[in-house]
mmCIF file of C-alpha atoms in Angstrom:
data_model
loop_
_atom_site.group_PDB
_atom_site.id
_atom_site.type_symbol
_atom_site.label_atom_id
_atom_site.label_comp_id
_atom_site.label_asym_id
_atom_site.label_seq_id
_atom_site.Cartn_x
_atom_site.Cartn_y
_atom_site.Cartn_z
ATOM 1 C CA UNK A 1 -15.660 -5.276 16.495
ATOM 2 C CA UNK A 2 -17.484 -5.367 14.076
ATOM 3 C CA UNK A 3 -16.213 -9.264 12.781
ATOM 4 C CA UNK A 4 -15.154 -11.739 15.399
ATOM 5 C CA UNK A 5 -11.914 -12.628 15.682
ATOM 6 C CA UNK A 6 -10.323 -15.866 17.728
ATOM 7 C CA UNK A 7 -7.896 -15.746 19.763
ATOM 8 C CA UNK A 8 5.954 0.478 13.807
ATOM 9 C CA UNK A 9 8.508 0.329 16.786
ATOM 10 C CA UNK A 10 6.642 3.208 17.926
ATOM 11 C CA UNK A 11 4.482 1.474 19.260
ATOM 12 C CA UNK A 12 7.004 -0.376 21.138
ATOM 13 C CA UNK A 13 6.814 1.467 23.757
ATOM 14 C CA UNK A 14 3.497 0.812 24.559
ATOM 15 C CA UNK A 15 3.930 -2.465 25.772
ATOM 16 C CA UNK A 16 4.536 -3.887 29.315
ATOM 17 C CA UNK A 17 8.045 -5.374 29.644
ATOM 18 C CA UNK A 18 6.364 -9.144 29.997
ATOM 19 C CA UNK A 19 3.831 -9.103 27.263
ATOM 20 C CA UNK A 20 3.513 -11.316 24.304
ATOM 21 C CA UNK A 21 4.695 -8.648 22.190
ATOM 22 C CA UNK A 22 8.326 -8.476 24.370
ATOM 23 C CA UNK A 23 8.958 -11.548 23.614
ATOM 24 C CA UNK A 24 8.444 -11.935 19.922
ATOM 25 C CA UNK A 25 10.166 -8.565 19.719
ATOM 26 C CA UNK A 26 13.639 -10.306 21.347
ATOM 27 C CA UNK A 27 13.458 -13.438 18.618
ATOM 28 C CA UNK A 28 13.426 -12.066 16.206
ATOM 29 C CA UNK A 29 16.260 -9.382 17.260
ATOM 30 C CA UNK A 30 17.963 -11.519 18.785
ATOM 31 C CA UNK A 31 18.067 -13.130 14.755
ATOM 32 C CA UNK A 32 19.328 -10.263 13.480
ATOM 33 C CA UNK A 33 15.806 -9.321 11.371
ATOM 34 C CA UNK A 34 16.090 -6.097 12.611
ATOM 35 C CA UNK A 35 19.006 -4.553 10.545
ATOM 36 C CA UNK A 36 19.477 -1.798 7.667
ATOM 37 C CA UNK A 37 20.096 -3.657 4.160
ATOM 38 C CA UNK A 38 21.821 -1.436 2.390
ATOM 39 C CA UNK A 39 22.939 -3.467 -0.876
ATOM 40 C CA UNK A 40 19.609 -4.866 -1.029
ATOM 41 C CA UNK A 41 18.438 -1.066 -1.774
ATOM 42 C CA UNK A 42 21.294 -0.190 -4.065
ATOM 43 C CA UNK A 43 19.968 -2.977 -5.607
ATOM 44 C CA UNK A 44 17.024 -2.312 -6.487
ATOM 45 C CA UNK A 45 17.211 1.264 -7.052
ATOM 46 C CA UNK A 46 19.687 0.525 -9.464
ATOM 47 C CA UNK A 47 17.901 -2.355 -11.264
ATOM 48 C CA UNK A 48 14.854 0.419 -11.447
ATOM 49 C CA UNK A 49 16.681 2.876 -12.528
ATOM 50 C CA UNK A 50 17.731 0.841 -15.546
ATOM 51 C CA UNK A 51 13.714 -0.001 -16.107
ATOM 52 C CA UNK A 52 12.796 4.339 -16.027
ATOM 53 C CA UNK A 53 15.967 4.800 -19.142
ATOM 54 C CA UNK A 54 15.132 1.059 -21.086
ATOM 55 C CA UNK A 55 11.132 2.812 -20.366
ATOM 56 C CA UNK A 56 12.436 5.657 -21.288
ATOM 57 C CA UNK A 57 14.462 4.870 -24.576
ATOM 58 C CA UNK A 58 11.619 3.341 -25.943
ATOM 59 C CA UNK A 59 9.545 6.062 -24.746
ATOM 60 C CA UNK A 60 11.850 8.113 -27.448
ATOM 61 C CA UNK A 61 12.730 5.703 -29.984
ATOM 62 C CA UNK A 62 8.984 4.989 -30.778
ATOM 63 C CA UNK A 63 7.859 8.144 -31.570
ATOM 64 C CA UNK A 64 4.080 9.002 -32.362
ATOM 65 C CA UNK A 65 2.982 5.125 -32.278
ATOM 66 C CA UNK A 66 0.438 3.261 -30.534
ATOM 67 C CA UNK A 67 2.560 1.083 -29.528
ATOM 68 C CA UNK A 68 3.269 3.062 -26.565
ATOM 69 C CA UNK A 69 0.348 1.632 -24.895
ATOM 70 C CA UNK A 70 2.487 -0.813 -24.264
ATOM 71 C CA UNK A 71 5.325 1.478 -22.552
ATOM 72 C CA UNK A 72 2.511 3.599 -20.805
ATOM 73 C CA UNK A 73 1.592 0.015 -19.441
ATOM 74 C CA UNK A 74 5.223 -0.948 -18.249
ATOM 75 C CA UNK A 75 5.358 2.926 -16.812
ATOM 76 C CA UNK A 76 2.500 2.203 -14.317
ATOM 77 C CA UNK A 77 4.239 -1.122 -13.339
ATOM 78 C CA UNK A 78 7.526 0.935 -12.867
ATOM 79 C CA UNK A 79 5.486 3.567 -10.670
ATOM 80 C CA UNK A 80 4.076 0.309 -8.155
ATOM 81 C CA UNK A 81 7.506 -0.334 -7.480
ATOM 82 C CA UNK A 82 8.392 3.264 -7.470
ATOM 83 C CA UNK A 83 5.709 3.133 -4.496
ATOM 84 C CA UNK A 84 6.915 0.169 -2.507
ATOM 85 C CA UNK A 85 10.428 1.503 -3.008
ATOM 86 C CA UNK A 86 9.101 4.972 -0.978
ATOM 87 C CA UNK A 87 6.816 3.045 1.443
ATOM 88 C CA UNK A 88 9.538 1.230 2.817
ATOM 89 C CA UNK A 89 11.399 4.612 2.701
ATOM 90 C CA UNK A 90 9.258 5.864 4.940
ATOM 91 C CA UNK A 91 8.848 2.895 7.274
ATOM 92 C CA UNK A 92 12.693 3.644 7.571
ATOM 93 C CA UNK A 93 13.674 -0.022 6.972
ATOM 94 C CA UNK A 94 16.334 2.212 3.996
ATOM 95 C CA UNK A 95 17.412 4.693 6.330
ATOM 96 C CA UNK A 96 17.597 4.536 10.291
ATOM 97 C CA UNK A 97 16.952 8.580 10.512
ATOM 98 C CA UNK A 98 14.168 10.739 9.193
ATOM 99 C CA UNK A 99 15.693 12.875 7.721
ATOM 100 C CA UNK A 100 17.154 10.777 4.376
ATOM 101 C CA UNK A 101 14.149 9.038 4.674
ATOM 102 C CA UNK A 102 11.397 11.821 3.734
ATOM 103 C CA UNK A 103 14.227 13.695 2.079
ATOM 104 C CA UNK A 104 14.541 10.417 -0.646
ATOM 105 C CA UNK A 105 10.686 9.740 0.040
ATOM 106 C CA UNK A 106 9.540 13.125 -1.647
ATOM 107 C CA UNK A 107 11.778 12.623 -3.937
ATOM 108 C CA UNK A 108 10.235 8.878 -5.284
ATOM 109 C CA UNK A 109 6.684 9.974 -3.934
ATOM 110 C CA UNK A 110 6.224 13.657 -5.388
ATOM 111 C CA UNK A 111 8.629 14.180 -8.226
ATOM 112 C CA UNK A 112 8.501 11.066 -9.670
ATOM 113 C CA UNK A 113 4.650 9.479 -9.099
ATOM 114 C CA UNK A 114 3.018 13.080 -8.265
ATOM 115 C CA UNK A 115 1.101 12.057 -4.772
ATOM 116 C CA UNK A 116 1.461 13.836 -1.237
ATOM 117 C CA UNK A 117 4.696 12.146 0.612
ATOM 118 C CA UNK A 118 3.350 13.530 3.037
ATOM 119 C CA UNK A 119 -0.175 13.191 2.723
ATOM 120 C CA UNK A 120 0.429 9.147 2.535
ATOM 121 C CA UNK A 121 2.596 8.944 5.542
ATOM 122 C CA UNK A 122 -0.108 9.999 7.658
ATOM 123 C CA UNK A 123 -2.156 7.818 6.327
ATOM 124 C CA UNK A 124 -0.870 5.108 6.129
ATOM 125 C CA UNK A 125 0.512 5.965 9.836
ATOM 126 C CA UNK A 126 -2.602 5.978 11.597
ATOM 127 C CA UNK A 127 -3.383 2.527 9.639
ATOM 128 C CA UNK A 128 -0.534 1.218 11.000
ATOM 129 C CA UNK A 129 -1.422 2.200 14.224
ATOM 130 C CA UNK A 130 -5.187 0.809 14.140
ATOM 131 C CA UNK A 131 -5.453 -1.524 11.139
ATOM 132 C CA UNK A 132 -8.900 -2.438 10.262
ATOM 133 C CA UNK A 133 -10.660 0.276 12.730
ATOM 134 C CA UNK A 134 -13.623 1.187 11.049
ATOM 135 C CA UNK A 135 -13.147 5.309 12.931
ATOM 136 C CA UNK A 136 -9.542 5.307 13.194
ATOM 137 C CA UNK A 137 -8.524 3.190 9.866
ATOM 138 C CA UNK A 138 -8.149 5.762 7.013
ATOM 139 C CA UNK A 139 -8.270 2.526 4.696
ATOM 140 C CA UNK A 140 -11.541 0.946 6.088
ATOM 141 C CA UNK A 141 -13.222 4.723 5.989
ATOM 142 C CA UNK A 142 -16.589 4.162 3.945
ATOM 143 C CA UNK A 143 -16.149 6.307 0.450
ATOM 144 C CA UNK A 144 -17.575 4.847 -2.908
ATOM 145 C CA UNK A 145 -16.971 1.474 -1.367
ATOM 146 C CA UNK A 146 -17.686 -0.007 2.155
ATOM 147 C CA UNK A 147 -15.902 -2.202 4.229
ATOM 148 C CA UNK A 148 -18.939 -3.688 6.367
ATOM 149 C CA UNK A 149 -21.913 -4.317 6.290
ATOM 150 C CA UNK A 150 -22.573 -1.159 9.520
ATOM 151 C CA UNK A 151 -21.555 0.950 6.889
ATOM 152 C CA UNK A 152 -23.419 -0.391 4.108
ATOM 153 C CA UNK A 153 -26.032 0.464 6.228
ATOM 154 C CA UNK A 154 -25.757 3.936 5.955
ATOM 155 C CA UNK A 155 -23.974 4.423 2.686
ATOM 156 C CA UNK A 156 -25.188 7.656 0.971
ATOM 157 C CA UNK A 157 -25.091 9.068 -2.594
ATOM 158 C CA UNK A 158 -22.671 7.033 -5.233
ATOM 159 C CA UNK A 159 -21.600 4.418 -2.527
ATOM 160 C CA UNK A 160 -25.241 2.953 -2.193
ATOM 161 C CA UNK A 161 -25.221 2.270 -5.945
ATOM 162 C CA UNK A 162 -22.130 0.484 -6.064
ATOM 163 C CA UNK A 163 -21.737 -0.793 -3.011
ATOM 164 C CA UNK A 164 -24.557 -3.635 -3.553
ATOM 165 C CA UNK A 165 -21.896 -4.632 -6.726
ATOM 166 C CA UNK A 166 -18.914 -3.834 -5.611
ATOM 167 C CA UNK A 167 -17.286 -7.560 -5.196
ATOM 168 C CA UNK A 168 -17.559 -7.434 -8.991
ATOM 169 C CA UNK A 169 -16.460 -3.633 -10.031
ATOM 170 C CA UNK A 170 -13.463 -3.683 -7.069
ATOM 171 C CA UNK A 171 -11.272 -4.294 -10.158
ATOM 172 C CA UNK A 172 -13.011 -1.829 -12.508
ATOM 173 C CA UNK A 173 -12.432 0.914 -9.868
ATOM 174 C CA UNK A 174 -9.251 -0.062 -8.792
ATOM 175 C CA UNK A 175 -8.254 1.609 -12.410
ATOM 176 C CA UNK A 176 -9.634 4.815 -11.262
ATOM 177 C CA UNK A 177 -6.455 4.525 -8.239
ATOM 178 C CA UNK A 178 -3.835 5.734 -9.601
ATOM 179 C CA UNK A 179 -5.649 9.235 -10.167
ATOM 180 C CA UNK A 180 -7.499 9.523 -7.052
ATOM 181 C CA UNK A 181 -3.599 9.302 -5.697
ATOM 182 C CA UNK A 182 -2.426 12.223 -7.545
ATOM 183 C CA UNK A 183 -6.564 14.013 -6.334
ATOM 184 C CA UNK A 184 -5.442 13.233 -3.143
ATOM 185 C CA UNK A 185 -2.163 15.276 -3.230
ATOM 186 C CA UNK A 186 -3.583 18.157 -4.831
ATOM 187 C CA UNK A 187 -6.073 18.742 -2.491
ATOM 188 C CA UNK A 188 -3.268 17.841 0.010
ATOM 189 C CA UNK A 189 -0.924 20.605 -0.582
ATOM 190 C CA UNK A 190 -4.309 23.049 -1.008
ATOM 191 C CA UNK A 191 -5.481 23.276 2.611
ATOM 192 C CA UNK A 192 -3.021 24.723 5.619
ATOM 193 C CA UNK A 193 -0.971 22.268 7.789
ATOM 194 C CA UNK A 194 0.630 20.081 5.543
ATOM 195 C CA UNK A 195 4.183 20.213 6.503
ATOM 196 C CA UNK A 196 6.809 21.312 3.387
ATOM 197 C CA UNK A 197 3.680 22.767 1.911
ATOM 198 C CA UNK A 198 5.714 24.462 -0.731
ATOM 199 C CA UNK A 199 8.390 22.070 -1.055
ATOM 200 C CA UNK A 200 5.461 19.410 -1.672
ATOM 201 C CA UNK A 201 3.377 21.527 -4.782
ATOM 202 C CA UNK A 202 6.953 22.709 -6.209
ATOM 203 C CA UNK A 203 8.081 18.882 -6.974
ATOM 204 C CA UNK A 204 4.512 17.848 -7.853
ATOM 205 C CA UNK A 205 4.376 20.475 -10.478
ATOM 206 C CA UNK A 206 7.569 19.489 -11.245
ATOM 207 C CA UNK A 207 6.155 15.828 -11.369
ATOM 208 C CA UNK A 208 3.605 17.563 -13.587
ATOM 209 C CA UNK A 209 5.389 19.339 -15.957
ATOM 210 C CA UNK A 210 7.791 16.520 -16.990
ATOM 211 C CA UNK A 211 5.398 14.153 -17.644
ATOM 212 C CA UNK A 212 2.910 16.690 -19.771
ATOM 213 C CA UNK A 213 5.775 18.212 -21.551
ATOM 214 C CA UNK A 214 7.200 14.353 -22.671
ATOM 215 C CA UNK A 215 4.004 13.748 -23.694
ATOM 216 C CA UNK A 216 3.227 16.304 -25.962
ATOM 217 C CA UNK A 217 7.349 16.178 -27.368
ATOM 218 C CA UNK A 218 6.190 12.945 -28.818
ATOM 219 C CA UNK A 219 2.526 11.901 -28.964
ATOM 220 C CA UNK A 220 -0.488 13.265 -30.588
ATOM 221 C CA UNK A 221 -2.976 14.811 -28.359
ATOM 222 C CA UNK A 222 -5.473 11.410 -28.821
ATOM 223 C CA UNK A 223 -2.280 9.070 -28.256
ATOM 224 C CA UNK A 224 -0.996 11.472 -25.440
ATOM 225 C CA UNK A 225 -4.669 11.299 -23.995
ATOM 226 C CA UNK A 226 -4.503 6.967 -24.433
ATOM 227 C CA UNK A 227 -1.157 6.524 -22.547
ATOM 228 C CA UNK A 228 -2.047 8.861 -19.378
ATOM 229 C CA UNK A 229 -6.079 6.101 -19.255
ATOM 230 C CA UNK A 230 -3.430 3.079 -19.708
ATOM 231 C CA UNK A 231 -0.750 4.392 -17.659
ATOM 232 C CA UNK A 232 -2.763 5.535 -14.606
ATOM 233 C CA UNK A 233 -5.420 2.653 -14.895
ATOM 234 C CA UNK A 234 -2.416 -0.445 -15.037
ATOM 235 C CA UNK A 235 -0.406 1.405 -11.814
ATOM 236 C CA UNK A 236 -4.039 1.467 -9.563
ATOM 237 C CA UNK A 237 -4.884 -2.038 -10.167
ATOM 238 C CA UNK A 238 -1.215 -2.924 -9.655
ATOM 239 C CA UNK A 239 -1.534 -0.837 -6.526
ATOM 240 C CA UNK A 240 -4.786 -2.196 -5.517
ATOM 241 C CA UNK A 241 -3.202 -5.507 -6.513
ATOM 242 C CA UNK A 242 -0.932 -5.401 -3.231
ATOM 243 C CA UNK A 243 -3.218 -3.929 -0.953
ATOM 244 C CA UNK A 244 -6.212 -5.296 -1.265
ATOM 245 C CA UNK A 245 -4.632 -9.076 0.116
ATOM 246 C CA UNK A 246 -3.753 -7.830 2.689
ATOM 247 C CA UNK A 247 -6.517 -6.726 5.118
ATOM 248 C CA UNK A 248 -9.601 -6.852 3.207
ATOM 249 C CA UNK A 249 -11.860 -9.766 4.696
ATOM 250 C CA UNK A 250 -10.213 -9.749 7.980
ATOM 251 C CA UNK A 251 -11.994 -8.838 11.116
ATOM 252 C CA UNK A 252 -12.723 -5.205 11.689
ATOM 253 C CA UNK A 253 -13.035 -3.186 14.984
ATOM 254 C CA UNK A 254 -15.344 -0.491 16.149
ATOM 255 C CA UNK A 255 -15.640 1.581 19.349
ATOM 256 C CA UNK A 256 -13.509 0.892 21.722
ATOM 257 C CA UNK A 257 -12.626 -2.528 20.317
ATOM 258 C CA UNK A 258 -8.941 -2.446 20.462
ATOM 259 C CA UNK A 259 -6.892 -5.332 21.177
ATOM 260 C CA UNK A 260 -3.117 -5.887 22.617
ATOM 261 C CA UNK A 261 -0.841 -4.272 19.695
ATOM 262 C CA UNK A 262 0.286 -8.505 18.588
ATOM 263 C CA UNK A 263 -3.086 -9.280 18.216
ATOM 264 C CA UNK A 264 -4.546 -6.231 16.353
ATOM 265 C CA UNK A 265 -1.707 -6.270 13.880
ATOM 266 C CA UNK A 266 -1.681 -10.223 13.460
ATOM 267 C CA UNK A 267 -5.552 -10.855 13.374
ATOM 268 C CA UNK A 268 -6.153 -7.556 10.967
ATOM 269 C CA UNK A 269 -3.859 -9.165 8.630
ATOM 270 C CA UNK A 270 -3.304 -11.756 5.729
ATOM 271 C CA UNK A 271 -0.075 -13.664 4.072
ATOM 272 C CA UNK A 272 0.010 -13.974 0.841
ATOM 273 C CA UNK A 273 2.542 -17.317 -0.004
ATOM 274 C CA UNK A 274 4.817 -17.811 -2.702
ATOM 275 C CA UNK A 275 7.956 -17.688 -3.842
ATOM 276 C CA UNK A 276 10.537 -15.588 -4.857
ATOM 277 C CA UNK A 277 8.137 -13.640 -8.160
ATOM 278 C CA UNK A 278 5.306 -13.486 -5.324
ATOM 279 C CA UNK A 279 7.814 -11.644 -2.916
ATOM 280 C CA UNK A 280 9.554 -9.132 -5.810
ATOM 281 C CA UNK A 281 5.579 -8.327 -7.552
ATOM 282 C CA UNK A 282 4.570 -7.515 -3.992
ATOM 283 C CA UNK A 283 7.192 -6.341 -2.704
ATOM 284 C CA UNK A 284 7.397 -7.599 0.178
ATOM 285 C CA UNK A 285 3.854 -6.881 1.778
ATOM 286 C CA UNK A 286 3.113 -10.706 1.088
ATOM 287 C CA UNK A 287 4.546 -11.024 4.358
ATOM 288 C CA UNK A 288 2.153 -7.875 5.916
ATOM 289 C CA UNK A 289 1.748 -10.037 9.292
ATOM 290 C CA UNK A 290 5.450 -9.571 10.172
ATOM 291 C CA UNK A 291 5.650 -6.378 8.359
ATOM 292 C CA UNK A 292 2.690 -5.128 10.592
ATOM 293 C CA UNK A 293 3.626 -5.918 13.824
ATOM 294 C CA UNK A 294 8.452 -4.636 12.249
ATOM 295 C CA UNK A 295 6.544 -2.248 10.091
ATOM 296 C CA UNK A 296 10.902 -0.779 10.191
ATOM 297 C CA UNK A 297 11.925 -4.638 9.795
ATOM 298 C CA UNK A 298 13.796 -4.434 5.987
ATOM 299 C CA UNK A 299 11.100 -5.933 2.930
ATOM 300 C CA UNK A 300 14.270 -8.615 2.410
ATOM 301 C CA UNK A 301 14.028 -9.779 5.930
ATOM 302 C CA UNK A 302 10.845 -10.515 6.266
ATOM 303 C CA UNK A 303 10.731 -13.929 4.271
ATOM 304 C CA UNK A 304 12.853 -15.424 7.282
ATOM 305 C CA UNK A 305 11.019 -13.738 10.385
ATOM 306 C CA UNK A 306 8.477 -15.470 8.486
ATOM 307 C CA UNK A 307 8.675 -18.968 10.711
ATOM 308 C CA UNK A 308 9.724 -17.272 13.790
ATOM 309 C CA UNK A 309 5.820 -15.389 14.226
ATOM 310 C CA UNK A 310 4.220 -17.660 13.120
ATOM 311 C CA UNK A 311 5.761 -20.576 15.422
ATOM 312 C CA UNK A 312 5.180 -17.764 17.999
ATOM 313 C CA UNK A 313 1.529 -16.868 16.876
ATOM 314 C CA UNK A 314 0.447 -21.052 17.487
ATOM 315 C CA UNK A 315 2.718 -21.010 20.491
ATOM 316 C CA UNK A 316 -0.047 -18.284 22.653
ATOM 317 C CA UNK A 317 -2.463 -19.228 20.501
ATOM 318 C CA UNK A 318 -3.316 -16.505 18.054
ATOM 319 C CA UNK A 319 -4.321 -17.368 14.732
ATOM 320 C CA UNK A 320 -1.871 -16.678 11.574
ATOM 321 C CA UNK A 321 -3.574 -16.340 8.060
ATOM 322 C CA UNK A 322 -2.718 -17.535 4.415
ATOM 323 C CA UNK A 323 -3.874 -18.017 1.191
ATOM 324 C CA UNK A 324 -2.170 -18.255 -1.779
ATOM 325 C CA UNK A 325 -2.019 -15.229 -4.139
ATOM 326 C CA UNK A 326 -5.256 -16.206 -5.789
ATOM 327 C CA UNK A 327 -7.559 -17.573 -3.103
ATOM 328 C CA UNK A 328 -6.167 -13.901 -1.012
ATOM 329 C CA UNK A 329 -7.956 -11.772 -4.136
ATOM 330 C CA UNK A 330 -11.175 -14.636 -3.313
ATOM 331 C CA UNK A 331 -11.484 -13.854 -0.110
ATOM 332 C CA UNK A 332 -11.316 -10.039 -0.653
ATOM 333 C CA UNK A 333 -13.193 -9.897 -3.241
ATOM 334 C CA UNK A 334 -16.245 -12.777 -1.414
ATOM 335 C CA UNK A 335 -15.538 -10.197 1.687
ATOM 336 C CA UNK A 336 -16.394 -7.416 -0.423
ATOM 337 C CA UNK A 337 -19.845 -8.711 -1.870
ATOM 338 C CA UNK A 338 -21.425 -10.442 1.626
ATOM 339 C CA UNK A 339 -20.421 -6.649 3.178
ATOM 340 C CA UNK A 340 -22.952 -5.089 0.542
ATOM 341 C CA UNK A 341 -25.449 -7.000 1.193
ATOM 342 C CA UNK A 342 -27.856 -4.954 3.005
ATOM 343 C CA UNK A 343 -28.257 -3.171 0.110
ATOM 344 C CA UNK A 344 -29.364 -6.045 -2.247
ATOM 345 C CA UNK A 345 -32.642 -6.356 -0.105
#
């Protein structure tokens, strides 16, 4: 294990009947927290649709105006919220079965956002199975950014240049995340092996045609480029703001280090404290510990599960990490700065 630690429904079958997780699962089920919440998702989808109509109306009425950059920022935030909805669909929080979850997920992910739903599903499933494991979790695989001092020591190319300053550069690098998702989608459909490759490709092309077509009809070329830059940058920063506090700065594992399911999920995750606005802004992923333990638990139930999980962790002596929104970002950035240390000497 690289960083020391103290002591999806598909994972439950791996737990022995008398395990710590089995007891926690029994308590959560008894509280009815795994039941679907259709009203929540109908209201949520309706609200997002209303925002989308409002932004589209503003886009058309403003015409060729630099005020469109405010619309671009709004579209970036809306895209972040749509990504959160796609995330819930992928975990079958909305529908119980695979077929409707996948169908709506493809519409939201590929058609509305221009990202590959199938590629992201594969990546995210591997993350949930082994969070913060440097060889098994794609979210902590070294790329431009390194996530441990071990990775920093073997950094090559641009990562070797970025890593010493990555704690400071991280917010700026997030502006590229939206573009990175589009690039990853293109790579995914260009390679054989992706399920429903033709459908995903068709939906991505439809997204690109509609997006570029609207910009070309309403804006000048310079304004269109500025719109894209602002929208993708806001989207990337927002997504990073949602996901970075959850695991960055928490223990990481290597090799055969692999605790039992409950500890593997709890010890690598950090909750973000706050009220309703934090829940809405982070899409419920501020309750990251509960989400990792029960991936199919609908978002509105995560807050209710928190005291059950927290009390149970105290009962069995497992650390339960939580911090405010500001402090969670600070911890993540301090960690990024710390792991870049080998390249600053």
